[in-house]
Amino acid sequence: MEASQRHSHSFVPALGFDWLTPLYDPLVRLALREDEVKQRLVDQSRIAPGMSVLDLGCGTGTLTLLVKRSHPTARVVGLDVDPQILEIARGKIAAAGVDIELRRGTVEEADFVPASFDRVVTSLVLHHMTSEEKLAALRAVREVLYPDGELHVADFGPPANPLMWLVSLPVRFFDGSDRVGGNLSGQLPAIMREAGFAEVEERGSVMTPFGTLTFWSAKGKR
Ligand SMILES: C[S@@+](CC[C@H](N)C(=O)[O-])C[C@H]1O[C@@H](n2cnc3c(N)ncnc32)[C@H](O)[C@@H]1O
């Protein structure tokens, strides 16, 4: 059974099942080298003062908050399709007392003004989508970016060695191998190019207890 068929909704929740969503922050912090990965993604994004930044699939808002804390003058928007996880993000953002806009939905259905973001950052999200959904989402990301805007991604990538292949099995189970498979087989750069991005580059990877996490960057075409 496909992961999305286990739910009444069409998306796969953060940990594969709605009842696991409240455990997302402690599990990801422990299991996926979260602080290091998210800081590296923010550093890689080279956000300048006053830029507009979209966090696609913001989940509990950890990356969204890190972007805002690192770049207080940036306009920061978090977008996620899951209302349950957005409530957690809303609580964290209110506690932090910072100005972050949260929106519910997919980037295809969000009515963002075309060419209105300098950066789109996204971590651990694309592996939740089938290849067709990845392409549609990335095309929509391309539309909302300025022509010289940039996409920065951290997500599961090709396993660095047989051990990394083995430990990625639980992610295939929880999030669906029809979705994670495209990441693990190295299809993401080709899908980014097909969606209209240029200068698609792998920016390194780290090994985690649940598989290899890879960093990519891509530029909107002028
Ligand atoms: C594993 S969580 C990652 C959350 C956060 N980005 C992080 O790094 O902790 C994946 C998130 O992507 C969201 N998501 C999945 N498909 C989506 C889509 N098509 N559009 C927006 N969000 C999506 C899920 O609801 C979930 O919150």
Coordinates of C-alpha atoms and ligand atoms in Angstrom, one line a residue:
M1 CA 0.0 0.0 0.0
E2 CA 1.3 3.5 -0.9
A3 CA 2.1 5.7 2.1
S4 CA -0.4 8.3 1.0
Q5 CA -3.2 5.6 0.9
R6 CA -2.8 5.1 4.6
H7 CA -4.3 8.5 5.2
S8 CA -7.5 10.4 4.5
H9 CA -5.4 13.1 2.8
S10 CA -3.3 13.0 -0.3
F11 CA 0.1 13.9 1.3
V12 CA 2.4 11.9 3.5
P13 CA 2.7 13.4 7.0
A14 CA 6.2 14.3 8.3
L15 CA 6.9 10.9 9.9
G16 CA 4.6 8.8 7.7
F17 CA 1.7 8.7 10.2
D18 CA -0.3 11.5 11.7
W19 CA 0.0 10.1 15.2
L20 CA 3.8 10.4 15.0
T21 CA 3.8 14.1 14.1
P22 CA 4.0 15.3 17.8
L23 CA 7.2 13.3 18.1
Y24 CA 8.8 14.9 14.9
D25 CA 11.1 17.5 16.6
P26 CA 12.8 15.2 19.2
L27 CA 13.1 12.3 16.7
V28 CA 14.6 14.4 13.9
R29 CA 16.9 16.2 16.3
L30 CA 18.3 12.9 17.4
A31 CA 18.3 10.9 14.2
L32 CA 19.1 13.3 11.4
R33 CA 21.9 15.6 12.7
E34 CA 19.3 18.3 12.4
D35 CA 21.2 21.3 13.8
E36 CA 24.2 20.7 11.6
V37 CA 22.1 20.0 8.4
K38 CA 19.8 23.0 8.8
Q39 CA 22.6 25.4 9.7
R40 CA 24.5 24.2 6.6
L41 CA 21.5 24.7 4.4
V42 CA 21.1 28.3 5.7
D43 CA 24.8 29.0 5.2
Q44 CA 24.7 27.6 1.7
S45 CA 21.7 29.8 0.8
R46 CA 23.7 33.0 1.2
I47 CA 20.7 35.1 2.2
A48 CA 21.3 38.8 2.0
P49 CA 19.6 41.5 4.2
G50 CA 16.0 42.2 3.1
M51 CA 15.6 39.1 0.9
S52 CA 12.3 37.2 0.6
V53 CA 12.7 33.5 1.6
L54 CA 10.2 30.7 1.2
D55 CA 10.6 27.5 3.3
L56 CA 8.8 24.9 1.3
G57 CA 7.3 22.1 3.5
C58 CA 8.3 24.0 6.6
G59 CA 6.9 21.3 9.0
T60 CA 7.4 22.3 12.6
G61 CA 9.2 25.5 11.5
T62 CA 12.7 24.7 12.8
L63 CA 14.4 25.7 9.5
T64 CA 12.0 28.7 9.1
L65 CA 13.0 30.0 12.5
L66 CA 16.7 29.5 11.9
V67 CA 16.4 31.5 8.6
K68 CA 14.7 34.3 10.5
R69 CA 17.0 34.3 13.5
S70 CA 20.1 34.3 11.2
H71 CA 18.6 37.0 8.9
P72 CA 16.2 39.1 10.9
T73 CA 15.6 41.6 8.1
A74 CA 14.5 38.9 5.6
R75 CA 10.9 38.3 4.8
V76 CA 10.3 34.7 5.7
V77 CA 7.3 32.6 4.7
G78 CA 6.7 29.0 5.7
L79 CA 4.4 26.8 3.6
D80 CA 3.2 23.3 4.5
V81 CA 0.3 21.2 3.3
D82 CA -0.3 19.6 6.8
P83 CA -2.5 21.7 9.2
Q84 CA -1.5 19.5 12.2
I85 CA 2.2 20.2 11.8
L86 CA 1.6 23.9 11.0
E87 CA 0.0 24.2 14.5
I88 CA 3.3 23.1 16.0
A89 CA 5.2 25.6 13.9
R90 CA 2.7 28.4 14.9
G91 CA 3.3 27.7 18.6
K92 CA 7.1 27.8 18.1
I93 CA 7.0 31.0 16.1
A94 CA 4.7 32.7 18.6
A95 CA 7.0 31.6 21.5
A96 CA 10.0 33.1 19.6
G97 CA 8.1 36.3 19.0
V98 CA 9.3 36.7 15.4
D99 CA 7.5 37.8 12.3
I100 CA 7.1 34.8 10.0
E101 CA 4.1 34.2 7.7
L102 CA 2.8 30.7 7.7
R103 CA 0.7 29.4 4.8
R104 CA -1.1 26.1 4.3
G105 CA -1.1 24.2 1.0
T106 CA 1.2 23.2 -1.8
V107 CA 3.4 25.6 -3.7
E108 CA 1.3 24.8 -6.8
E109 CA -2.0 25.9 -5.1
A110 CA -0.5 28.8 -3.1
D111 CA -1.3 32.0 -4.9
F112 CA 2.1 33.6 -4.5
V113 CA 2.9 36.5 -6.8
P114 CA 5.1 35.1 -9.6
A115 CA 8.8 36.1 -9.2
S116 CA 8.5 37.2 -5.6
F117 CA 11.1 35.2 -3.7
D118 CA 14.9 35.5 -3.7
R119 CA 15.4 32.1 -2.2
V120 CA 13.4 28.9 -1.7
V121 CA 14.8 26.6 0.9
T122 CA 13.5 23.1 1.5
S123 CA 14.6 20.3 3.8
L124 CA 13.4 16.7 3.9
V125 CA 10.4 17.5 1.8
L126 CA 10.9 16.4 -1.8
H127 CA 11.3 12.7 -0.7
H128 CA 7.6 12.9 0.3
M129 CA 6.6 13.3 -3.3
T130 CA 6.3 11.1 -6.3
S131 CA 8.4 12.0 -9.3
E132 CA 5.4 13.7 -11.0
E133 CA 4.7 15.7 -7.8
K134 CA 8.4 16.7 -7.5
L135 CA 8.3 18.0 -11.0
A136 CA 5.1 19.9 -10.5
A137 CA 6.3 21.4 -7.2
L138 CA 9.7 22.4 -8.6
R139 CA 8.1 24.0 -11.6
A140 CA 5.9 26.1 -9.2
V141 CA 9.0 26.9 -7.2
R142 CA 10.7 28.1 -10.3
E143 CA 7.7 30.4 -11.0
V144 CA 7.7 32.0 -7.6
L145 CA 11.5 32.7 -7.7
Y146 CA 13.0 35.8 -9.2
P147 CA 14.8 35.0 -12.5
D148 CA 18.1 35.2 -10.6
G149 CA 16.7 33.5 -7.5
E150 CA 18.0 30.3 -6.0
L151 CA 16.7 27.0 -4.7
H152 CA 18.5 25.3 -1.9
V153 CA 17.7 21.7 -1.0
A154 CA 18.7 19.2 1.8
D155 CA 17.1 15.8 1.4
F156 CA 17.8 12.1 1.1
G157 CA 20.1 11.4 -1.8
P158 CA 21.9 8.3 -3.2
P159 CA 23.3 6.2 -0.4
A160 CA 27.0 6.8 0.1
N161 CA 27.7 3.1 0.8
P162 CA 25.9 -0.2 1.4
L163 CA 25.3 0.6 5.1
M164 CA 23.6 3.9 4.1
W165 CA 21.4 1.9 1.7
L166 CA 20.4 -0.5 4.5
V167 CA 19.6 2.2 7.1
S168 CA 17.4 4.0 4.5
L169 CA 14.9 1.1 4.6
P170 CA 12.7 2.6 7.4
V171 CA 12.4 5.8 5.5
R172 CA 11.2 3.9 2.4
F173 CA 8.6 2.2 4.6
F174 CA 7.4 5.3 6.5
D175 CA 7.3 7.7 3.5
G176 CA 6.7 5.2 0.6
S177 CA 9.4 3.8 -1.7
D178 CA 7.4 5.2 -4.7
R179 CA 8.3 8.7 -3.3
V180 CA 11.7 8.2 -1.6
G181 CA 12.9 6.0 -4.5
G182 CA 13.5 8.9 -6.9
N183 CA 15.7 10.6 -4.3
L184 CA 17.8 7.5 -3.5
S185 CA 18.3 6.7 -7.2
G186 CA 19.7 10.1 -7.8
Q187 CA 16.9 11.6 -10.0
L188 CA 16.5 14.9 -8.2
P189 CA 19.1 16.9 -10.3
A190 CA 17.4 15.8 -13.5
I191 CA 14.0 16.7 -12.2
M192 CA 15.3 20.1 -11.2
R193 CA 16.7 20.7 -14.7
E194 CA 13.4 19.5 -16.3
A195 CA 11.5 22.0 -14.0
G196 CA 13.6 24.8 -15.6
F197 CA 16.5 25.3 -13.2
A198 CA 20.0 26.0 -14.3
E199 CA 23.4 25.4 -12.6
V200 CA 22.1 22.4 -10.6
E201 CA 24.9 21.5 -8.3
E202 CA 25.4 18.9 -5.6
R203 CA 26.9 20.7 -2.6
G204 CA 28.0 17.7 -0.5
S205 CA 26.4 15.2 1.8
V206 CA 26.4 13.8 5.3
M207 CA 25.7 10.3 6.7
T208 CA 22.9 9.9 9.2
P209 CA 21.4 7.0 11.1
F210 CA 18.6 7.0 8.4
G211 CA 20.7 7.4 5.3
T212 CA 22.7 9.9 3.3
L213 CA 21.4 13.5 3.3
T214 CA 22.5 15.5 0.3
F215 CA 22.6 19.2 -0.4
W216 CA 21.8 20.8 -3.8
S217 CA 21.6 24.3 -5.1
A218 CA 20.0 25.5 -8.4
K219 CA 19.4 28.8 -10.1
G220 CA 16.4 30.2 -11.8
K221 CA 17.1 30.9 -15.4
R222 CA 17.6 34.6 -16.4
Ligands
LIG1 C1 9.8 15.3 6.9 S1 8.9 16.8 7.0 C2 10.2 18.1 6.9 C3 9.8 19.3 7.7 C4 10.9 20.4 7.7 N1 11.1 20.9 6.4 C5 12.1 19.9 8.4 O1 13.2 19.9 7.7 O2 12.0 19.5 9.5 C6 8.2 16.9 5.4 C7 7.1 18.0 5.4 O3 6.7 18.3 4.0 C8 5.4 18.5 4.0 N2 4.9 18.3 2.6 C9 4.8 17.1 2.0 N3 4.4 17.3 0.7 C10 4.2 18.6 0.6 C11 3.7 19.5 -0.5 N4 3.4 19.0 -1.6 N5 3.7 20.8 -0.3 C12 4.0 21.3 1.0 N6 4.4 20.6 2.0 C13 4.5 19.3 1.8 C14 4.8 17.6 5.1 O4 3.5 18.0 5.5 C15 5.8 17.7 6.1 O5 5.6 18.7 7.1

